[in-house]
Amino acid sequence: MSLTARDSTLQPRTPTVAELIGEGALAFGRAGLAFGHGTDNATDEAAALVFHALGLDHAEAESAYALRPDAGGIERVRALFAERIRRRVPAAYLMGRMWFAGLEFEVDERVIVPRSPFAELIADGFEPWIDPGQVERILDIGTGSGCIAIACAVAFPQAQVDAVDLSADALEVASRNVAKHGVGDRVRLLQGDVFDPVGDARYDLIVANPPYVSDAEMAALPPEYGHEPDLALRAGADGLDVVRRILAGAARHLNPQGVLIVEVGDSDVRVEEAFPRLPFVWLEFEHGGGGVFLLRREDLVD
């Protein structure tokens, strides 16, 4: 048999799922991409896109790695890789979804990508800080996609949840997620700033993941963050504009023994310096994350 004839019988070897993930991770590393929108490294980011493009189940990842996708699947994967690199857009927006507290949420560039350590607090029922059985009313400030409000509604089936956001666009996304998870009878979406839309309502638990990035920090963020709404990130010269409004009004909207929990990320030192008399409890997380403080109503009453 001639060399030409022998070569003509060979079939091109298609990459496995694992090899495609490695290919993407290598390309992302070479491109200098930034991570932090649901994944914190190139391999996990590539895996998310591969599984999405191929319609694979993350619960069956071990068996999926050895699969060899067809040509169409490989093309879809590589197209997503190319767009991730070219546009520097977080994978969550390319997929149109992200998981939070074990639940899937629709996301697009009208809302920030869910990634808060609140997921761990919700999974624990906010214990030992509150008695889950006593929680009847919850307020979520800066709800965005609705992920924290909806996860709270699922975790506290007896509770009514108000979810506030200044952005009408964000609330459109949140409304889709409320419907998706079937909690429309217990989650109320309200447009406005901080406490303005809730009137005189009081709550057992107020949670907030507000904007807390300073102007200087915004200027230094990687391009990926530019795809998120500026309104959901930027909070003035020191990053505390919204936090100040929350702290100013929280006592009036908490029931006795009520608890306020707020994520401020890397602004934690500035919060301490701005409010030296408040006895902040800074929560620790088993699965990573930080910059989340807790205050009880009595801590906020003069």
PDB file of C-alpha atoms in Angstrom:
ATOM      1  CA  MET A   1       0.000   0.000   0.000  1.00  0.00           C
ATOM      2  CA  SER A   2       1.359   3.395  -0.933  1.00  0.00           C
ATOM      3  CA  LEU A   3       1.877   6.119   1.626  1.00  0.00           C
ATOM      4  CA  THR A   4      -0.801   8.224  -0.085  1.00  0.00           C
ATOM      5  CA  ALA A   5      -3.328   5.439   0.023  1.00  0.00           C
ATOM      6  CA  ARG A   6      -2.582   4.663   3.673  1.00  0.00           C
ATOM      7  CA  ASP A   7      -2.984   8.345   4.663  1.00  0.00           C
ATOM      8  CA  SER A   8      -6.331   8.581   2.916  1.00  0.00           C
ATOM      9  CA  THR A   9      -7.821   5.939   5.247  1.00  0.00           C
ATOM     10  CA  LEU A  10      -6.952   7.837   8.429  1.00  0.00           C
ATOM     11  CA  GLN A  11      -9.733   9.770  10.181  1.00  0.00           C
ATOM     12  CA  PRO A  12      -8.874  13.084  11.813  1.00  0.00           C
ATOM     13  CA  ARG A  13      -8.851  12.770  15.587  1.00  0.00           C
ATOM     14  CA  THR A  14     -11.402  15.034  17.239  1.00  0.00           C
ATOM     15  CA  PRO A  15     -10.636  16.482  20.681  1.00  0.00           C
ATOM     16  CA  THR A  16     -12.321  15.229  23.815  1.00  0.00           C
ATOM     17  CA  VAL A  17     -14.272  17.514  26.123  1.00  0.00           C
ATOM     18  CA  ALA A  18     -11.304  17.543  28.495  1.00  0.00           C
ATOM     19  CA  GLU A  19      -8.972  18.509  25.658  1.00  0.00           C
ATOM     20  CA  LEU A  20     -11.271  21.313  24.560  1.00  0.00           C
ATOM     21  CA  ILE A  21     -11.294  22.657  28.109  1.00  0.00           C
ATOM     22  CA  GLY A  22      -7.499  22.573  28.155  1.00  0.00           C
ATOM     23  CA  GLU A  23      -7.394  24.313  24.789  1.00  0.00           C
ATOM     24  CA  GLY A  24      -9.639  27.097  26.059  1.00  0.00           C
ATOM     25  CA  ALA A  25      -7.759  27.499  29.324  1.00  0.00           C
ATOM     26  CA  LEU A  26      -4.474  27.832  27.435  1.00  0.00           C
ATOM     27  CA  ALA A  27      -5.926  30.416  25.061  1.00  0.00           C
ATOM     28  CA  PHE A  28      -7.470  32.402  27.919  1.00  0.00           C
ATOM     29  CA  GLY A  29      -4.167  32.436  29.788  1.00  0.00           C
ATOM     30  CA  ARG A  30      -2.288  33.638  26.736  1.00  0.00           C
ATOM     31  CA  ALA A  31      -4.881  36.369  26.172  1.00  0.00           C
ATOM     32  CA  GLY A  32      -4.513  37.634  29.735  1.00  0.00           C
ATOM     33  CA  LEU A  33      -8.209  37.401  30.565  1.00  0.00           C
ATOM     34  CA  ALA A  34      -9.504  38.327  34.005  1.00  0.00           C
ATOM     35  CA  PHE A  35     -11.844  36.120  36.024  1.00  0.00           C
ATOM     36  CA  GLY A  36     -14.110  36.623  39.002  1.00  0.00           C
ATOM     37  CA  HIS A  37     -17.624  36.388  37.582  1.00  0.00           C
ATOM     38  CA  GLY A  38     -18.572  32.973  38.883  1.00  0.00           C
ATOM     39  CA  THR A  39     -15.193  31.388  38.188  1.00  0.00           C
ATOM     40  CA  ASP A  40     -11.750  32.412  39.398  1.00  0.00           C
ATOM     41  CA  ASN A  41      -9.476  30.665  36.893  1.00  0.00           C
ATOM     42  CA  ALA A  42      -9.085  29.938  33.190  1.00  0.00           C
ATOM     43  CA  THR A  43      -9.854  26.207  33.430  1.00  0.00           C
ATOM     44  CA  ASP A  44     -13.197  26.633  35.185  1.00  0.00           C
ATOM     45  CA  GLU A  45     -14.149  29.434  32.783  1.00  0.00           C
ATOM     46  CA  ALA A  46     -13.351  27.244  29.775  1.00  0.00           C
ATOM     47  CA  ALA A  47     -15.224  24.300  31.296  1.00  0.00           C
ATOM     48  CA  ALA A  48     -18.333  26.417  31.807  1.00  0.00           C
ATOM     49  CA  LEU A  49     -18.331  27.445  28.152  1.00  0.00           C
ATOM     50  CA  VAL A  50     -17.634  23.925  26.851  1.00  0.00           C
ATOM     51  CA  PHE A  51     -20.437  22.370  28.888  1.00  0.00           C
ATOM     52  CA  HIS A  52     -22.813  25.145  27.828  1.00  0.00           C
ATOM     53  CA  ALA A  53     -21.993  24.886  24.131  1.00  0.00           C
ATOM     54  CA  LEU A  54     -22.376  21.107  24.156  1.00  0.00           C
ATOM     55  CA  GLY A  55     -25.422  20.967  26.434  1.00  0.00           C
ATOM     56  CA  LEU A  56     -23.614  18.822  28.995  1.00  0.00           C
ATOM     57  CA  ASP A  57     -24.655  18.328  32.608  1.00  0.00           C
ATOM     58  CA  HIS A  58     -22.127  19.440  35.221  1.00  0.00           C
ATOM     59  CA  ALA A  59     -23.478  16.727  37.525  1.00  0.00           C
ATOM     60  CA  GLU A  60     -22.100  14.148  35.080  1.00  0.00           C
ATOM     61  CA  ALA A  61     -18.793  15.902  34.474  1.00  0.00           C
ATOM     62  CA  GLU A  62     -16.602  12.876  35.156  1.00  0.00           C
ATOM     63  CA  SER A  63     -18.110  10.834  32.332  1.00  0.00           C
ATOM     64  CA  ALA A  64     -18.412  13.845  30.032  1.00  0.00           C
ATOM     65  CA  TYR A  65     -14.680  14.625  29.910  1.00  0.00           C
ATOM     66  CA  ALA A  66     -13.938  11.634  27.660  1.00  0.00           C
ATOM     67  CA  LEU A  67     -16.643  12.423  25.103  1.00  0.00           C
ATOM     68  CA  ARG A  68     -15.629  13.500  21.603  1.00  0.00           C
ATOM     69  CA  PRO A  69     -18.059  16.136  20.280  1.00  0.00           C
ATOM     70  CA  ASP A  70     -19.046  16.272  16.640  1.00  0.00           C
ATOM     71  CA  ALA A  71     -17.766  18.972  14.302  1.00  0.00           C
ATOM     72  CA  GLY A  72     -20.718  21.252  14.997  1.00  0.00           C
ATOM     73  CA  GLY A  73     -20.170  21.055  18.744  1.00  0.00           C
ATOM     74  CA  ILE A  74     -16.469  21.804  18.411  1.00  0.00           C
ATOM     75  CA  GLU A  75     -17.268  24.799  16.220  1.00  0.00           C
ATOM     76  CA  ARG A  76     -19.719  26.154  18.820  1.00  0.00           C
ATOM     77  CA  VAL A  77     -17.149  25.764  21.595  1.00  0.00           C
ATOM     78  CA  ARG A  78     -14.383  27.499  19.691  1.00  0.00           C
ATOM     79  CA  ALA A  79     -16.724  30.322  18.662  1.00  0.00           C
ATOM     80  CA  LEU A  80     -17.484  30.978  22.334  1.00  0.00           C
ATOM     81  CA  PHE A  81     -13.781  30.878  23.185  1.00  0.00           C
ATOM     82  CA  ALA A  82     -13.076  33.413  20.442  1.00  0.00           C
ATOM     83  CA  GLU A  83     -15.842  35.747  21.603  1.00  0.00           C
ATOM     84  CA  ARG A  84     -14.701  35.491  25.217  1.00  0.00           C
ATOM     85  CA  ILE A  85     -11.235  36.614  24.154  1.00  0.00           C
ATOM     86  CA  ARG A  86     -12.250  39.204  21.573  1.00  0.00           C
ATOM     87  CA  ARG A  87     -14.872  41.008  23.628  1.00  0.00           C
ATOM     88  CA  ARG A  88     -13.517  40.245  27.122  1.00  0.00           C
ATOM     89  CA  VAL A  89     -17.090  39.443  28.146  1.00  0.00           C
ATOM     90  CA  PRO A  90     -17.642  37.219  31.213  1.00  0.00           C
ATOM     91  CA  ALA A  91     -18.735  33.667  30.431  1.00  0.00           C
ATOM     92  CA  ALA A  92     -22.020  34.148  32.290  1.00  0.00           C
ATOM     93  CA  TYR A  93     -23.189  36.686  29.731  1.00  0.00           C
ATOM     94  CA  LEU A  94     -22.171  34.443  26.834  1.00  0.00           C
ATOM     95  CA  MET A  95     -24.199  31.624  28.409  1.00  0.00           C
ATOM     96  CA  GLY A  96     -27.075  33.856  29.520  1.00  0.00           C
ATOM     97  CA  ARG A  97     -27.163  32.139  32.894  1.00  0.00           C
ATOM     98  CA  MET A  98     -25.359  31.674  36.188  1.00  0.00           C
ATOM     99  CA  TRP A  99     -25.862  29.528  39.263  1.00  0.00           C
ATOM    100  CA  PHE A 100     -26.282  30.952  42.745  1.00  0.00           C
ATOM    101  CA  ALA A 101     -27.173  29.114  45.960  1.00  0.00           C
ATOM    102  CA  GLY A 102     -27.816  25.973  43.900  1.00  0.00           C
ATOM    103  CA  LEU A 103     -30.312  27.742  41.620  1.00  0.00           C
ATOM    104  CA  GLU A 104     -29.982  28.772  37.972  1.00  0.00           C
ATOM    105  CA  PHE A 105     -30.637  32.397  37.050  1.00  0.00           C
ATOM    106  CA  GLU A 106     -30.998  34.170  33.740  1.00  0.00           C
ATOM    107  CA  VAL A 107     -28.480  36.994  33.391  1.00  0.00           C
ATOM    108  CA  ASP A 108     -27.502  39.554  30.791  1.00  0.00           C
ATOM    109  CA  GLU A 109     -25.623  42.836  30.780  1.00  0.00           C
ATOM    110  CA  ARG A 110     -28.491  44.637  32.531  1.00  0.00           C
ATOM    111  CA  VAL A 111     -27.452  42.979  35.813  1.00  0.00           C
ATOM    112  CA  ILE A 112     -24.198  42.054  37.525  1.00  0.00           C
ATOM    113  CA  VAL A 113     -23.207  38.388  37.459  1.00  0.00           C
ATOM    114  CA  PRO A 114     -24.318  36.585  40.667  1.00  0.00           C
ATOM    115  CA  ARG A 115     -21.248  35.728  42.740  1.00  0.00           C
ATOM    116  CA  SER A 116     -21.925  36.862  46.297  1.00  0.00           C
ATOM    117  CA  PRO A 117     -20.891  34.938  49.439  1.00  0.00           C
ATOM    118  CA  PHE A 118     -24.500  35.478  50.493  1.00  0.00           C
ATOM    119  CA  ALA A 119     -25.104  32.082  48.885  1.00  0.00           C
ATOM    120  CA  GLU A 120     -23.340  30.405  51.803  1.00  0.00           C
ATOM    121  CA  LEU A 121     -25.309  32.421  54.363  1.00  0.00           C
ATOM    122  CA  ILE A 122     -28.578  31.504  52.680  1.00  0.00           C
ATOM    123  CA  ALA A 123     -27.647  27.803  52.594  1.00  0.00           C
ATOM    124  CA  ASP A 124     -27.070  27.987  56.362  1.00  0.00           C
ATOM    125  CA  GLY A 125     -30.360  29.794  56.969  1.00  0.00           C
ATOM    126  CA  PHE A 126     -28.313  32.740  58.310  1.00  0.00           C
ATOM    127  CA  GLU A 127     -27.733  30.744  61.490  1.00  0.00           C
ATOM    128  CA  PRO A 128     -26.595  31.340  64.182  1.00  0.00           C
ATOM    129  CA  TRP A 129     -27.395  35.003  63.645  1.00  0.00           C
ATOM    130  CA  ILE A 130     -31.143  34.524  63.289  1.00  0.00           C
ATOM    131  CA  ASP A 131     -33.757  31.875  64.012  1.00  0.00           C
ATOM    132  CA  PRO A 132     -34.936  30.829  60.532  1.00  0.00           C
ATOM    133  CA  GLY A 133     -38.344  29.850  61.870  1.00  0.00           C
ATOM    134  CA  GLN A 134     -38.976  33.406  63.064  1.00  0.00           C
ATOM    135  CA  VAL A 135     -38.288  35.135  59.750  1.00  0.00           C
ATOM    136  CA  GLU A 136     -41.486  36.389  58.155  1.00  0.00           C
ATOM    137  CA  ARG A 137     -40.354  39.426  56.177  1.00  0.00           C
ATOM    138  CA  ILE A 138     -37.097  39.960  54.253  1.00  0.00           C
ATOM    139  CA  LEU A 139     -35.837  42.975  52.312  1.00  0.00           C
ATOM    140  CA  ASP A 140     -33.186  42.656  49.591  1.00  0.00           C
ATOM    141  CA  ILE A 141     -31.613  45.984  48.604  1.00  0.00           C
ATOM    142  CA  GLY A 142     -29.979  46.142  45.163  1.00  0.00           C
ATOM    143  CA  THR A 143     -31.562  42.925  43.960  1.00  0.00           C
ATOM    144  CA  GLY A 144     -30.198  42.964  40.378  1.00  0.00           C
ATOM    145  CA  SER A 145     -31.059  39.596  38.853  1.00  0.00           C
ATOM    146  CA  GLY A 146     -33.113  38.786  41.938  1.00  0.00           C
ATOM    147  CA  CYS A 147     -30.781  35.961  42.914  1.00  0.00           C
ATOM    148  CA  ILE A 148     -30.483  36.792  46.631  1.00  0.00           C
ATOM    149  CA  ALA A 149     -34.186  37.590  47.047  1.00  0.00           C
ATOM    150  CA  ILE A 150     -35.289  34.436  45.234  1.00  0.00           C
ATOM    151  CA  ALA A 151     -32.804  32.205  47.044  1.00  0.00           C
ATOM    152  CA  CYS A 152     -34.065  33.658  50.341  1.00  0.00           C
ATOM    153  CA  ALA A 153     -37.657  32.937  49.316  1.00  0.00           C
ATOM    154  CA  VAL A 154     -36.723  29.324  48.569  1.00  0.00           C
ATOM    155  CA  ALA A 155     -34.811  28.972  51.847  1.00  0.00           C
ATOM    156  CA  PHE A 156     -37.570  30.638  53.910  1.00  0.00           C
ATOM    157  CA  PRO A 157     -40.824  29.309  52.432  1.00  0.00           C
ATOM    158  CA  GLN A 158     -42.868  31.076  55.116  1.00  0.00           C
ATOM    159  CA  ALA A 159     -41.401  34.516  54.367  1.00  0.00           C
ATOM    160  CA  GLN A 160     -42.466  37.412  52.182  1.00  0.00           C
ATOM    161  CA  VAL A 161     -39.561  39.067  50.353  1.00  0.00           C
ATOM    162  CA  ASP A 162     -39.357  42.615  49.020  1.00  0.00           C
ATOM    163  CA  ALA A 163     -36.638  43.131  46.395  1.00  0.00           C
ATOM    164  CA  VAL A 164     -35.600  46.705  45.589  1.00  0.00           C
ATOM    165  CA  ASP A 165     -33.496  48.038  42.730  1.00  0.00           C
ATOM    166  CA  LEU A 166     -33.023  51.475  41.210  1.00  0.00           C
ATOM    167  CA  SER A 167     -32.780  50.030  37.695  1.00  0.00           C
ATOM    168  CA  ALA A 168     -35.930  49.212  35.747  1.00  0.00           C
ATOM    169  CA  ASP A 169     -33.782  47.169  33.358  1.00  0.00           C
ATOM    170  CA  ALA A 170     -32.478  45.025  36.220  1.00  0.00           C
ATOM    171  CA  LEU A 171     -35.995  44.469  37.514  1.00  0.00           C
ATOM    172  CA  GLU A 172     -37.036  43.158  34.091  1.00  0.00           C
ATOM    173  CA  VAL A 173     -34.386  40.453  34.437  1.00  0.00           C
ATOM    174  CA  ALA A 174     -35.395  39.810  38.057  1.00  0.00           C
ATOM    175  CA  SER A 175     -39.039  39.390  37.034  1.00  0.00           C
ATOM    176  CA  ARG A 176     -38.057  36.624  34.612  1.00  0.00           C
ATOM    177  CA  ASN A 177     -36.179  34.851  37.384  1.00  0.00           C
ATOM    178  CA  VAL A 178     -39.042  35.246  39.834  1.00  0.00           C
ATOM    179  CA  ALA A 179     -41.339  33.572  37.294  1.00  0.00           C
ATOM    180  CA  LYS A 180     -38.731  30.913  36.509  1.00  0.00           C
ATOM    181  CA  HIS A 181     -38.574  29.835  40.144  1.00  0.00           C
ATOM    182  CA  GLY A 182     -42.298  30.157  40.838  1.00  0.00           C
ATOM    183  CA  VAL A 183     -42.033  32.580  43.765  1.00  0.00           C
ATOM    184  CA  GLY A 184     -44.120  35.422  42.381  1.00  0.00           C
ATOM    185  CA  ASP A 185     -46.611  35.102  45.233  1.00  0.00           C
ATOM    186  CA  ARG A 186     -43.903  35.845  47.811  1.00  0.00           C
ATOM    187  CA  VAL A 187     -41.316  38.028  46.077  1.00  0.00           C
ATOM    188  CA  ARG A 188     -42.335  41.608  45.369  1.00  0.00           C
ATOM    189  CA  LEU A 189     -40.120  43.641  43.019  1.00  0.00           C
ATOM    190  CA  LEU A 190     -39.941  47.363  43.744  1.00  0.00           C
ATOM    191  CA  GLN A 191     -38.161  50.128  41.837  1.00  0.00           C
ATOM    192  CA  GLY A 192     -36.434  52.867  43.779  1.00  0.00           C
ATOM    193  CA  ASP A 193     -33.473  53.845  45.913  1.00  0.00           C
ATOM    194  CA  VAL A 194     -32.699  51.818  49.052  1.00  0.00           C
ATOM    195  CA  PHE A 195     -35.704  52.203  51.400  1.00  0.00           C
ATOM    196  CA  ASP A 196     -37.765  54.686  49.348  1.00  0.00           C
ATOM    197  CA  PRO A 197     -40.118  52.108  47.754  1.00  0.00           C
ATOM    198  CA  VAL A 198     -41.019  50.242  50.981  1.00  0.00           C
ATOM    199  CA  GLY A 199     -42.660  53.069  52.910  1.00  0.00           C
ATOM    200  CA  ASP A 200     -42.825  52.297  56.636  1.00  0.00           C
ATOM    201  CA  ALA A 201     -42.413  48.524  56.221  1.00  0.00           C
ATOM    202  CA  ARG A 202     -40.316  46.653  58.770  1.00  0.00           C
ATOM    203  CA  TYR A 203     -38.394  43.433  58.309  1.00  0.00           C
ATOM    204  CA  ASP A 204     -36.841  40.644  60.313  1.00  0.00           C
ATOM    205  CA  LEU A 205     -33.891  40.498  57.932  1.00  0.00           C
ATOM    206  CA  ILE A 206     -32.448  43.090  55.580  1.00  0.00           C
ATOM    207  CA  VAL A 207     -29.786  41.922  53.136  1.00  0.00           C
ATOM    208  CA  ALA A 208     -27.904  44.059  50.650  1.00  0.00           C
ATOM    209  CA  ASN A 209     -25.248  43.626  48.006  1.00  0.00           C
ATOM    210  CA  PRO A 210     -25.150  47.288  46.979  1.00  0.00           C
ATOM    211  CA  PRO A 211     -22.705  49.160  44.758  1.00  0.00           C
ATOM    212  CA  TYR A 212     -19.486  49.612  46.734  1.00  0.00           C
ATOM    213  CA  VAL A 213     -16.705  50.304  44.211  1.00  0.00           C
ATOM    214  CA  SER A 214     -14.936  53.657  44.442  1.00  0.00           C
ATOM    215  CA  ASP A 215     -14.293  55.857  41.419  1.00  0.00           C
ATOM    216  CA  ALA A 216     -10.565  55.072  41.548  1.00  0.00           C
ATOM    217  CA  GLU A 217     -11.220  51.332  41.775  1.00  0.00           C
ATOM    218  CA  MET A 218     -13.628  51.492  38.842  1.00  0.00           C
ATOM    219  CA  ALA A 219     -10.915  53.017  36.659  1.00  0.00           C
ATOM    220  CA  ALA A 220      -8.572  50.146  37.510  1.00  0.00           C
ATOM    221  CA  LEU A 221     -10.961  47.240  36.917  1.00  0.00           C
ATOM    222  CA  PRO A 222     -10.246  44.761  34.073  1.00  0.00           C
ATOM    223  CA  PRO A 223     -12.322  45.097  30.883  1.00  0.00           C
ATOM    224  CA  GLU A 224     -14.611  42.219  31.917  1.00  0.00           C
ATOM    225  CA  TYR A 225     -16.220  44.451  34.548  1.00  0.00           C
ATOM    226  CA  GLY A 226     -17.068  47.028  31.903  1.00  0.00           C
ATOM    227  CA  HIS A 227     -19.826  44.721  30.666  1.00  0.00           C
ATOM    228  CA  GLU A 228     -21.635  45.013  33.994  1.00  0.00           C
ATOM    229  CA  PRO A 229     -23.915  48.003  34.646  1.00  0.00           C
ATOM    230  CA  ASP A 230     -21.978  50.915  36.106  1.00  0.00           C
ATOM    231  CA  LEU A 231     -24.950  51.681  38.356  1.00  0.00           C
ATOM    232  CA  ALA A 232     -24.564  48.330  40.094  1.00  0.00           C
ATOM    233  CA  LEU A 233     -20.865  48.796  40.860  1.00  0.00           C
ATOM    234  CA  ARG A 234     -19.904  52.460  41.261  1.00  0.00           C
ATOM    235  CA  ALA A 235     -20.696  54.185  44.550  1.00  0.00           C
ATOM    236  CA  GLY A 236     -18.891  57.505  44.614  1.00  0.00           C
ATOM    237  CA  ALA A 237     -15.461  58.725  45.575  1.00  0.00           C
ATOM    238  CA  ASP A 238     -14.994  56.256  48.428  1.00  0.00           C
ATOM    239  CA  GLY A 239     -17.457  53.568  47.368  1.00  0.00           C
ATOM    240  CA  LEU A 240     -19.744  54.153  50.341  1.00  0.00           C
ATOM    241  CA  ASP A 241     -22.512  56.372  48.945  1.00  0.00           C
ATOM    242  CA  VAL A 242     -25.153  53.627  49.029  1.00  0.00           C
ATOM    243  CA  VAL A 243     -23.845  51.987  52.203  1.00  0.00           C
ATOM    244  CA  ARG A 244     -24.308  55.300  54.033  1.00  0.00           C
ATOM    245  CA  ARG A 245     -27.965  55.461  52.980  1.00  0.00           C
ATOM    246  CA  ILE A 246     -28.517  51.884  54.089  1.00  0.00           C
ATOM    247  CA  LEU A 247     -26.995  52.469  57.512  1.00  0.00           C
ATOM    248  CA  ALA A 248     -28.922  55.713  57.938  1.00  0.00           C
ATOM    249  CA  GLY A 249     -32.304  54.067  57.397  1.00  0.00           C
ATOM    250  CA  ALA A 250     -31.923  50.461  58.505  1.00  0.00           C
ATOM    251  CA  ALA A 251     -33.034  50.895  62.132  1.00  0.00           C
ATOM    252  CA  ARG A 252     -36.374  52.369  61.034  1.00  0.00           C
ATOM    253  CA  HIS A 253     -37.045  49.315  58.882  1.00  0.00           C
ATOM    254  CA  LEU A 254     -35.920  46.510  61.184  1.00  0.00           C
ATOM    255  CA  ASN A 255     -38.172  44.735  63.646  1.00  0.00           C
ATOM    256  CA  PRO A 256     -36.909  44.253  67.210  1.00  0.00           C
ATOM    257  CA  GLN A 257     -34.093  41.686  67.089  1.00  0.00           C
ATOM    258  CA  GLY A 258     -33.915  42.300  63.351  1.00  0.00           C
ATOM    259  CA  VAL A 259     -30.607  41.873  61.533  1.00  0.00           C
ATOM    260  CA  LEU A 260     -28.900  43.830  58.750  1.00  0.00           C
ATOM    261  CA  ILE A 261     -26.300  42.067  56.584  1.00  0.00           C
ATOM    262  CA  VAL A 262     -24.423  44.003  53.895  1.00  0.00           C
ATOM    263  CA  GLU A 263     -21.698  43.033  51.452  1.00  0.00           C
ATOM    264  CA  VAL A 264     -19.076  45.736  50.931  1.00  0.00           C
ATOM    265  CA  GLY A 265     -16.188  43.700  49.520  1.00  0.00           C
ATOM    266  CA  ASP A 266     -12.827  45.421  49.585  1.00  0.00           C
ATOM    267  CA  SER A 267     -14.451  48.559  51.014  1.00  0.00           C
ATOM    268  CA  ASP A 268     -14.454  46.962  54.467  1.00  0.00           C
ATOM    269  CA  VAL A 269     -11.591  49.089  55.829  1.00  0.00           C
ATOM    270  CA  ARG A 270     -13.246  52.283  54.582  1.00  0.00           C
ATOM    271  CA  VAL A 271     -16.506  51.242  56.250  1.00  0.00           C
ATOM    272  CA  GLU A 272     -14.755  50.751  59.576  1.00  0.00           C
ATOM    273  CA  GLU A 273     -13.053  54.138  59.273  1.00  0.00           C
ATOM    274  CA  ALA A 274     -16.276  55.934  58.272  1.00  0.00           C
ATOM    275  CA  PHE A 275     -18.360  54.422  61.096  1.00  0.00           C
ATOM    276  CA  PRO A 276     -15.966  53.886  64.024  1.00  0.00           C
ATOM    277  CA  ARG A 277     -18.758  53.663  66.617  1.00  0.00           C
ATOM    278  CA  LEU A 278     -20.667  50.820  64.987  1.00  0.00           C
ATOM    279  CA  PRO A 279     -19.884  47.305  66.311  1.00  0.00           C
ATOM    280  CA  PHE A 280     -19.562  45.574  62.945  1.00  0.00           C
ATOM    281  CA  VAL A 281     -19.444  41.787  62.936  1.00  0.00           C
ATOM    282  CA  TRP A 282     -17.422  40.701  59.898  1.00  0.00           C
ATOM    283  CA  LEU A 283     -18.621  37.296  58.748  1.00  0.00           C
ATOM    284  CA  GLU A 284     -16.296  34.467  57.729  1.00  0.00           C
ATOM    285  CA  PHE A 285     -16.983  32.049  54.899  1.00  0.00           C
ATOM    286  CA  GLU A 286     -15.953  28.451  54.468  1.00  0.00           C
ATOM    287  CA  HIS A 287     -16.078  28.615  50.670  1.00  0.00           C
ATOM    288  CA  GLY A 288     -14.332  31.935  50.113  1.00  0.00           C
ATOM    289  CA  GLY A 289     -15.377  35.544  49.983  1.00  0.00           C
ATOM    290  CA  GLY A 290     -15.525  38.251  52.598  1.00  0.00           C
ATOM    291  CA  GLY A 291     -16.273  41.902  53.194  1.00  0.00           C
ATOM    292  CA  VAL A 292     -19.737  41.169  54.626  1.00  0.00           C
ATOM    293  CA  PHE A 293     -20.828  42.814  57.851  1.00  0.00           C
ATOM    294  CA  LEU A 294     -23.691  42.148  60.235  1.00  0.00           C
ATOM    295  CA  LEU A 295     -25.412  44.578  62.584  1.00  0.00           C
ATOM    296  CA  ARG A 296     -28.416  44.085  64.837  1.00  0.00           C
ATOM    297  CA  ARG A 297     -31.149  46.694  65.115  1.00  0.00           C
ATOM    298  CA  GLU A 298     -30.017  47.651  68.612  1.00  0.00           C
ATOM    299  CA  ASP A 299     -26.540  48.394  67.206  1.00  0.00           C
ATOM    300  CA  LEU A 300     -28.064  51.023  64.909  1.00  0.00           C
ATOM    301  CA  VAL A 301     -30.319  52.806  67.394  1.00  0.00           C
ATOM    302  CA  ASP A 302     -28.825  55.920  68.961  1.00  0.00           C
TER     303      ASP A 302
END
